[in-house]
PDB file of C-alpha atoms and ligand atoms in Angstrom:
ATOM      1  CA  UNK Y   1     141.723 202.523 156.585  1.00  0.00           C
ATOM      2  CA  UNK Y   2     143.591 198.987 156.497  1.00  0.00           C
ATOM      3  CA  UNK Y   3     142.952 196.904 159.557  1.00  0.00           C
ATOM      4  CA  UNK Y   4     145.910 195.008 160.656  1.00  0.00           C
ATOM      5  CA  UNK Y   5     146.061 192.555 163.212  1.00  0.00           C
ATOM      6  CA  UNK Y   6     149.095 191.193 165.360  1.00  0.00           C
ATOM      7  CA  UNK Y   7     149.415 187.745 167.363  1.00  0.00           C
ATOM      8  CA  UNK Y   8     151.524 186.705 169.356  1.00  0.00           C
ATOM      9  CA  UNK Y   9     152.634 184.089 172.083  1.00  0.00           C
ATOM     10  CA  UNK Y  10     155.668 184.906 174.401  1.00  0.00           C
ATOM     11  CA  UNK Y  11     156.386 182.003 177.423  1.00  0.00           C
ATOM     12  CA  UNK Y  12     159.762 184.140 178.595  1.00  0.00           C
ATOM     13  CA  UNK Y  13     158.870 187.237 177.790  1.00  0.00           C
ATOM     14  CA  UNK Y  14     161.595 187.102 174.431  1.00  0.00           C
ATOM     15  CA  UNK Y  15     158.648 187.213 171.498  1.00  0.00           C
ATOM     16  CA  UNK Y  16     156.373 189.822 173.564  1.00  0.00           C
ATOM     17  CA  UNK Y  17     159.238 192.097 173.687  1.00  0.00           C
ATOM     18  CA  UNK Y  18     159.790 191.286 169.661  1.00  0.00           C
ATOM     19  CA  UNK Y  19     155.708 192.071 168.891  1.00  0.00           C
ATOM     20  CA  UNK Y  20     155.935 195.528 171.292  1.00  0.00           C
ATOM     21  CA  UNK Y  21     158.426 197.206 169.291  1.00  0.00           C
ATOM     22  CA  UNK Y  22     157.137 195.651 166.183  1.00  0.00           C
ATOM     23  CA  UNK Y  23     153.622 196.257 167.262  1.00  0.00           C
ATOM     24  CA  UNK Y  24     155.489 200.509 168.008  1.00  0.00           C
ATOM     25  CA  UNK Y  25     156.481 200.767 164.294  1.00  0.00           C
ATOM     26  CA  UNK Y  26     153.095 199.245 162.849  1.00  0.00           C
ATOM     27  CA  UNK Y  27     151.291 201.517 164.466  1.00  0.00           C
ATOM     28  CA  UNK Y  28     153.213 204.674 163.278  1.00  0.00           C
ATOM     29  CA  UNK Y  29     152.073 203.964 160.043  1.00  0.00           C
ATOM     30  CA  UNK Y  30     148.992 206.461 159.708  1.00  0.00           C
ATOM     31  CA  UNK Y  31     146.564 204.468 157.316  1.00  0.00           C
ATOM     32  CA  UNK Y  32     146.799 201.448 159.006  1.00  0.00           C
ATOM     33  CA  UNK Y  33     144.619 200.326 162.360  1.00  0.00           C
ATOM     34  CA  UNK Y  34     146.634 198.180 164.482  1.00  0.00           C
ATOM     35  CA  UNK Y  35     144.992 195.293 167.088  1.00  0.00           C
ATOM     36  CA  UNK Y  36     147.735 193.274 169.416  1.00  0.00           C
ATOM     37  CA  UNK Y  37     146.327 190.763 170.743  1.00  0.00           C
ATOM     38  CA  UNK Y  38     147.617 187.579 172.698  1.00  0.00           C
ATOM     39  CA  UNK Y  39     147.590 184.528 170.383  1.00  0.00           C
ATOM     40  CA  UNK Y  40     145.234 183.010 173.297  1.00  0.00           C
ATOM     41  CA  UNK Y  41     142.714 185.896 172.684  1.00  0.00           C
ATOM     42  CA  UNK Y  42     142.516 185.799 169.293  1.00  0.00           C
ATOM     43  CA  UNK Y  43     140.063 184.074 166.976  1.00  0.00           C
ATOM     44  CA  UNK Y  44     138.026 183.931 163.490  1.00  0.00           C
ATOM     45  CA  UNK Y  45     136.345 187.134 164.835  1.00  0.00           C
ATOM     46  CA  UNK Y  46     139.204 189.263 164.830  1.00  0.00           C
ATOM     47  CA  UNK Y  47     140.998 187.451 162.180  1.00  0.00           C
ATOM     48  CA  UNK Y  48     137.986 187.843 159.342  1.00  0.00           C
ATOM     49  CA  UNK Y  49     137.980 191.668 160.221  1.00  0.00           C
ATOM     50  CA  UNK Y  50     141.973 192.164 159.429  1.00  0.00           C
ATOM     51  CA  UNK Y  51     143.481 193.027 155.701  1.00  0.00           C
ATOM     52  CA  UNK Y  52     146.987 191.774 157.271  1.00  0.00           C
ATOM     53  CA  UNK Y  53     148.149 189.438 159.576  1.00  0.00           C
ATOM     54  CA  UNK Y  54     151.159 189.891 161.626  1.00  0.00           C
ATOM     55  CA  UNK Y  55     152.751 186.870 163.751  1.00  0.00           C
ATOM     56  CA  UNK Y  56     155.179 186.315 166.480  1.00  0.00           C
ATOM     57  CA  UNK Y  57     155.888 183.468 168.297  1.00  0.00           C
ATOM     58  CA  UNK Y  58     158.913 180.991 169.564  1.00  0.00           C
ATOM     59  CA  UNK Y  59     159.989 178.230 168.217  1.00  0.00           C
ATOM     60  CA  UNK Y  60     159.487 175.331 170.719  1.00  0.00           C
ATOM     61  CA  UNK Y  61     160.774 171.776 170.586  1.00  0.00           C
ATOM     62  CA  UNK Y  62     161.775 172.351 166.618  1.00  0.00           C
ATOM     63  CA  UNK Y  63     158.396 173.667 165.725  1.00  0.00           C
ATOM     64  CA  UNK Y  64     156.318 176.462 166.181  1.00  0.00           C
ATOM     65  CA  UNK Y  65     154.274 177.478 169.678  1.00  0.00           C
ATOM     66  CA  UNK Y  66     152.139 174.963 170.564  1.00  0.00           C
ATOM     67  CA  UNK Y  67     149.832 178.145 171.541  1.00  0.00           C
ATOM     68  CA  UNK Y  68     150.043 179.973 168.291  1.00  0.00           C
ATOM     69  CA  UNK Y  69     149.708 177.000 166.693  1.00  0.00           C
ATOM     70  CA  UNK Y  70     146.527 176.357 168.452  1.00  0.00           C
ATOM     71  CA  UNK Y  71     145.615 179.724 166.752  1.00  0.00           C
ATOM     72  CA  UNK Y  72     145.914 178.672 163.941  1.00  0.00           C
ATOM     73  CA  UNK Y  73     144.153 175.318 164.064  1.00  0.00           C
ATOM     74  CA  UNK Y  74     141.430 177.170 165.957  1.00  0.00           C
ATOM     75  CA  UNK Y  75     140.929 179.778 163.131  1.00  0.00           C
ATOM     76  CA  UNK Y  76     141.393 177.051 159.773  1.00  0.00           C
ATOM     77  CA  UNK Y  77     137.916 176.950 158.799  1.00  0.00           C
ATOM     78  CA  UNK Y  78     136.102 180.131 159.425  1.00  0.00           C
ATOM     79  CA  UNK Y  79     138.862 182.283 157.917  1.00  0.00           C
ATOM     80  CA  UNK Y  80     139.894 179.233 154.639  1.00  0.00           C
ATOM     81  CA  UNK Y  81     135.970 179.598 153.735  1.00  0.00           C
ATOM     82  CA  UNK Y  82     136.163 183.540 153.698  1.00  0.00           C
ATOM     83  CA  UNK Y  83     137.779 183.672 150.203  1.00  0.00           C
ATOM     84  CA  UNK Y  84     139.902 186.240 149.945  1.00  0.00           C
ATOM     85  CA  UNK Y  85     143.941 185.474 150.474  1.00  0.00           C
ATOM     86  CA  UNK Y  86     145.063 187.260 153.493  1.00  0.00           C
ATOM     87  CA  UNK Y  87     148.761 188.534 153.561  1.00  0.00           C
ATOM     88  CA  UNK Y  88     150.927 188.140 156.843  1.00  0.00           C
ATOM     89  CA  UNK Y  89     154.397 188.302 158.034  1.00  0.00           C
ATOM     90  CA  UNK Y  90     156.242 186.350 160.518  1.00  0.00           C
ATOM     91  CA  UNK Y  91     158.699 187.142 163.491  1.00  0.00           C
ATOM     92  CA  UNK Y  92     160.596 184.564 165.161  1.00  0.00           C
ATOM     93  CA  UNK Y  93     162.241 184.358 168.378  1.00  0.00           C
ATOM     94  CA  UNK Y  94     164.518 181.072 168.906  1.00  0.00           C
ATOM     95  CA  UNK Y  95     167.044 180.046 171.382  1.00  0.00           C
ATOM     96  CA  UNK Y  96     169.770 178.715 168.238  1.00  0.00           C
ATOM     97  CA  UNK Y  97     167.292 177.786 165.730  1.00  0.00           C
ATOM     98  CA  UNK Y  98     164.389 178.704 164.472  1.00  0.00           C
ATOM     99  CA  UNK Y  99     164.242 176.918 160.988  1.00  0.00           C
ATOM    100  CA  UNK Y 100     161.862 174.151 161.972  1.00  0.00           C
ATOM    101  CA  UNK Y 101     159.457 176.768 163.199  1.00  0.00           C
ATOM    102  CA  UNK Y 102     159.585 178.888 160.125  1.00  0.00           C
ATOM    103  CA  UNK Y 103     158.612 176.078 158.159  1.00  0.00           C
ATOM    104  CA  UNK Y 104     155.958 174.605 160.224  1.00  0.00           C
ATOM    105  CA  UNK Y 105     154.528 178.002 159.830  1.00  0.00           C
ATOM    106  CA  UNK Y 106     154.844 179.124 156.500  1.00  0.00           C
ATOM    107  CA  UNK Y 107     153.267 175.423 155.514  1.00  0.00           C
ATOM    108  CA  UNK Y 108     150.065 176.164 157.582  1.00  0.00           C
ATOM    109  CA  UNK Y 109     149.466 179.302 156.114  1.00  0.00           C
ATOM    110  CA  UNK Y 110     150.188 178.573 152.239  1.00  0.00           C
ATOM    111  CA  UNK Y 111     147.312 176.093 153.130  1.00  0.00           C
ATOM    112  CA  UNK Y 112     145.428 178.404 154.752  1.00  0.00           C
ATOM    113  CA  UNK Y 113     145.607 180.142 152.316  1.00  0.00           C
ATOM    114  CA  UNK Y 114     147.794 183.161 153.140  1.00  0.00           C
ATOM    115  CA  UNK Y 115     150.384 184.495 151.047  1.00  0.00           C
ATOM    116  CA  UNK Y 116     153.586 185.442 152.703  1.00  0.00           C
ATOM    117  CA  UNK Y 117     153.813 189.806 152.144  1.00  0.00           C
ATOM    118  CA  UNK Y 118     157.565 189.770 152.974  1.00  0.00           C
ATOM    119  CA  UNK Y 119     160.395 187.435 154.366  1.00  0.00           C
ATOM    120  CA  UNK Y 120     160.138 185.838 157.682  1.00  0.00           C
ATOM    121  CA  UNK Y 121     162.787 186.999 160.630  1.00  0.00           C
ATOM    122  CA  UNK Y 122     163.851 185.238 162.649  1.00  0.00           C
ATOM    123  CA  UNK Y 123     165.854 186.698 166.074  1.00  0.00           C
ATOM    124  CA  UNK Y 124     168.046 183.998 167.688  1.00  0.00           C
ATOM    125  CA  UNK Y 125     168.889 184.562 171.636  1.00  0.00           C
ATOM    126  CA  UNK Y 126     168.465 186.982 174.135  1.00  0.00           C
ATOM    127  CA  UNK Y 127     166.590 189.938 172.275  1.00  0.00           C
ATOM    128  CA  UNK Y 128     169.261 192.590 171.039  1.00  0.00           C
ATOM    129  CA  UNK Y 129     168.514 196.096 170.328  1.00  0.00           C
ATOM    130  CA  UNK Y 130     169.260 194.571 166.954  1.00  0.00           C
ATOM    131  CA  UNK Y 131     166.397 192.364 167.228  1.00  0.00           C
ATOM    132  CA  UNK Y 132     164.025 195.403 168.168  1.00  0.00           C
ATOM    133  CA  UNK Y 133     165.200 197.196 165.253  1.00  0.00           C
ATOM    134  CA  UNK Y 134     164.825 194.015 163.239  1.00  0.00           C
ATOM    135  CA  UNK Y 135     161.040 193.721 164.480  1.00  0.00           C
ATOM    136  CA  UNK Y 136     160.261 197.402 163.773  1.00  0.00           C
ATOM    137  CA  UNK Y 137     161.356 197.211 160.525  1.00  0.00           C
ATOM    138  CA  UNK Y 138     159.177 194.274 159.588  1.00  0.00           C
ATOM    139  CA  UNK Y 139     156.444 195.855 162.010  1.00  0.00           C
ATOM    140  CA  UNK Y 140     156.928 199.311 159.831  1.00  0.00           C
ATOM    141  CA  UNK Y 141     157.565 197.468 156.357  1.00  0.00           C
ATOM    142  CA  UNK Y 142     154.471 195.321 156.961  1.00  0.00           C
ATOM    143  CA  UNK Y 143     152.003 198.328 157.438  1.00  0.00           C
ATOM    144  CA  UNK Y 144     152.920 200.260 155.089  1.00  0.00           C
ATOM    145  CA  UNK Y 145     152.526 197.666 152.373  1.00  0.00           C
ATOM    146  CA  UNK Y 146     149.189 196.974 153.948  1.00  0.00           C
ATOM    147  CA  UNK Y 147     148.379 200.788 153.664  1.00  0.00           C
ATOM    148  CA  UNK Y 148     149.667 200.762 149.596  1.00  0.00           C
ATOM    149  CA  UNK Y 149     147.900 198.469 149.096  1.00  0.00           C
ATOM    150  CA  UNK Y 150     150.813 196.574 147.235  1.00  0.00           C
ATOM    151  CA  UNK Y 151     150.347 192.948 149.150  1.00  0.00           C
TER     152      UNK Y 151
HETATM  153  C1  FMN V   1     159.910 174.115 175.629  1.00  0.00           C
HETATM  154  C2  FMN V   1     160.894 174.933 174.830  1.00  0.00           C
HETATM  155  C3  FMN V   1     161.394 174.416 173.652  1.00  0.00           C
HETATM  156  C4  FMN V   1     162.296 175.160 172.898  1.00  0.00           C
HETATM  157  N1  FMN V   1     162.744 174.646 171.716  1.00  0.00           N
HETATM  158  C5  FMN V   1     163.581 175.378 170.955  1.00  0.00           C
HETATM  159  C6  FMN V   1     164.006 174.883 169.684  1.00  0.00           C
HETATM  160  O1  FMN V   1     163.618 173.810 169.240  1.00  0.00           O
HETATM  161  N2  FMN V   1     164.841 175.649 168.943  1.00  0.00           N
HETATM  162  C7  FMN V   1     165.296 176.872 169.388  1.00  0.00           C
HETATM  163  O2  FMN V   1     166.062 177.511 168.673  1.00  0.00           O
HETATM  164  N3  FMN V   1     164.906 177.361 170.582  1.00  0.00           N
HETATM  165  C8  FMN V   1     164.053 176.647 171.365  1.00  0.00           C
HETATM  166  N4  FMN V   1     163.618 177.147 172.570  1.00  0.00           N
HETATM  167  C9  FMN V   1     164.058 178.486 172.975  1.00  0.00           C
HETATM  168  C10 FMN V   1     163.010 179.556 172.658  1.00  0.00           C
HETATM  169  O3  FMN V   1     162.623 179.505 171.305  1.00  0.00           O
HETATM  170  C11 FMN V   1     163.589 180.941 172.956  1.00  0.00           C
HETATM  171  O4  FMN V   1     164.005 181.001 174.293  1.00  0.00           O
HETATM  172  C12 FMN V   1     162.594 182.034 172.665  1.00  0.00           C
HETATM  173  O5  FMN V   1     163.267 183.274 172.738  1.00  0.00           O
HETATM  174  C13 FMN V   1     161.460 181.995 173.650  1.00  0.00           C
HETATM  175  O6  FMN V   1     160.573 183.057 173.426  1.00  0.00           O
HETATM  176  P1  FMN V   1     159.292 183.224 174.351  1.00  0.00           P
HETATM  177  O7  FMN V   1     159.727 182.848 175.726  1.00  0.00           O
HETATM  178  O8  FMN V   1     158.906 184.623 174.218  1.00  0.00           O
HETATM  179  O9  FMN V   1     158.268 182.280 173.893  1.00  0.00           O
HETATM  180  C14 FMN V   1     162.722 176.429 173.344  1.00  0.00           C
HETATM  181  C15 FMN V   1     162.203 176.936 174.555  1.00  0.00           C
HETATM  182  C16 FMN V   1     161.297 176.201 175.282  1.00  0.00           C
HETATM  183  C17 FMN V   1     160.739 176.779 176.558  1.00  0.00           C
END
């Protein structure tokens, strides 16, 4: 059994409704145990116990969440000292943009180091039931990989 874990941050409400039907798809996937947790309640302890890492988040002010950033920061050295390179995926909700968050993000966690498992989305506006279908796909793509064993 793979052990995947999702964080996220949501201000508006837009990137929590992004991780739930993400978070719905994921956890269809029978091989794969799924953890959602709040980018605020997450740390090294839950982070060292995942095979995958799934993240969703806004971009704010041309970067990425302050809060999942904090994550992030928060998590650097207990999970860069573990050794093995942890995959992840990355869901974006933006107002127009996005782009500056994306790369923020994916440059933190080549360093980390994580590898990137599949392409970052990124959902621009008011959530669409495009969007949800957008986030369960990566949600549903992500676990499965995880579960194959093929990231
Ligand atoms: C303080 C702040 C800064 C923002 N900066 C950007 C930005 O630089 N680019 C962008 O496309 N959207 C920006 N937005 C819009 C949010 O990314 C967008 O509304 C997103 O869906 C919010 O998701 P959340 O409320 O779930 O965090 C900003 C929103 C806030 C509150």
């Amino acid at each position: 059994m793979k052990s995947l874990l999702l964080v996220y941050h949501s201000q508006s409400g837009a990137s929590a409704e992004l991780a739930r039907a993400c978070a719905a798809a994921a956890g269809t996937v029978t091989g794969v145990q799924l953890q959602v947790l709040r980018a605020w309640d997450a740390g090294s302890r839950e982070l060292l116990a995942a095979d995958g890492l799934l993240l969703v988040a806004a971009e704010n002010s041309g970067a990425l969440s302050g809060t999942m950033k904090d994550f992030l920061d928060r998590t650097f050295y207990p999970v860069g000292a573990r050794g093995p390179v942890l995959p992840y995926a990355l869901l974006l909700s933006a107002g127009n943009d996005g782009r500056g968050a994306r790369r923020q993000a994916e440059t933190i966690l080549s360093g980390y180091p994580m590898k990137r498992a599949l392409e970052t989305v990124i959902c621009r506006g008011e959530v669409t039931a495009s969007h949800r279908q957008r986030a369960a796909e990566l949600g549903e793509a992500f676990a499965t990989g995880l579960d194959m064993g093929i990231f």
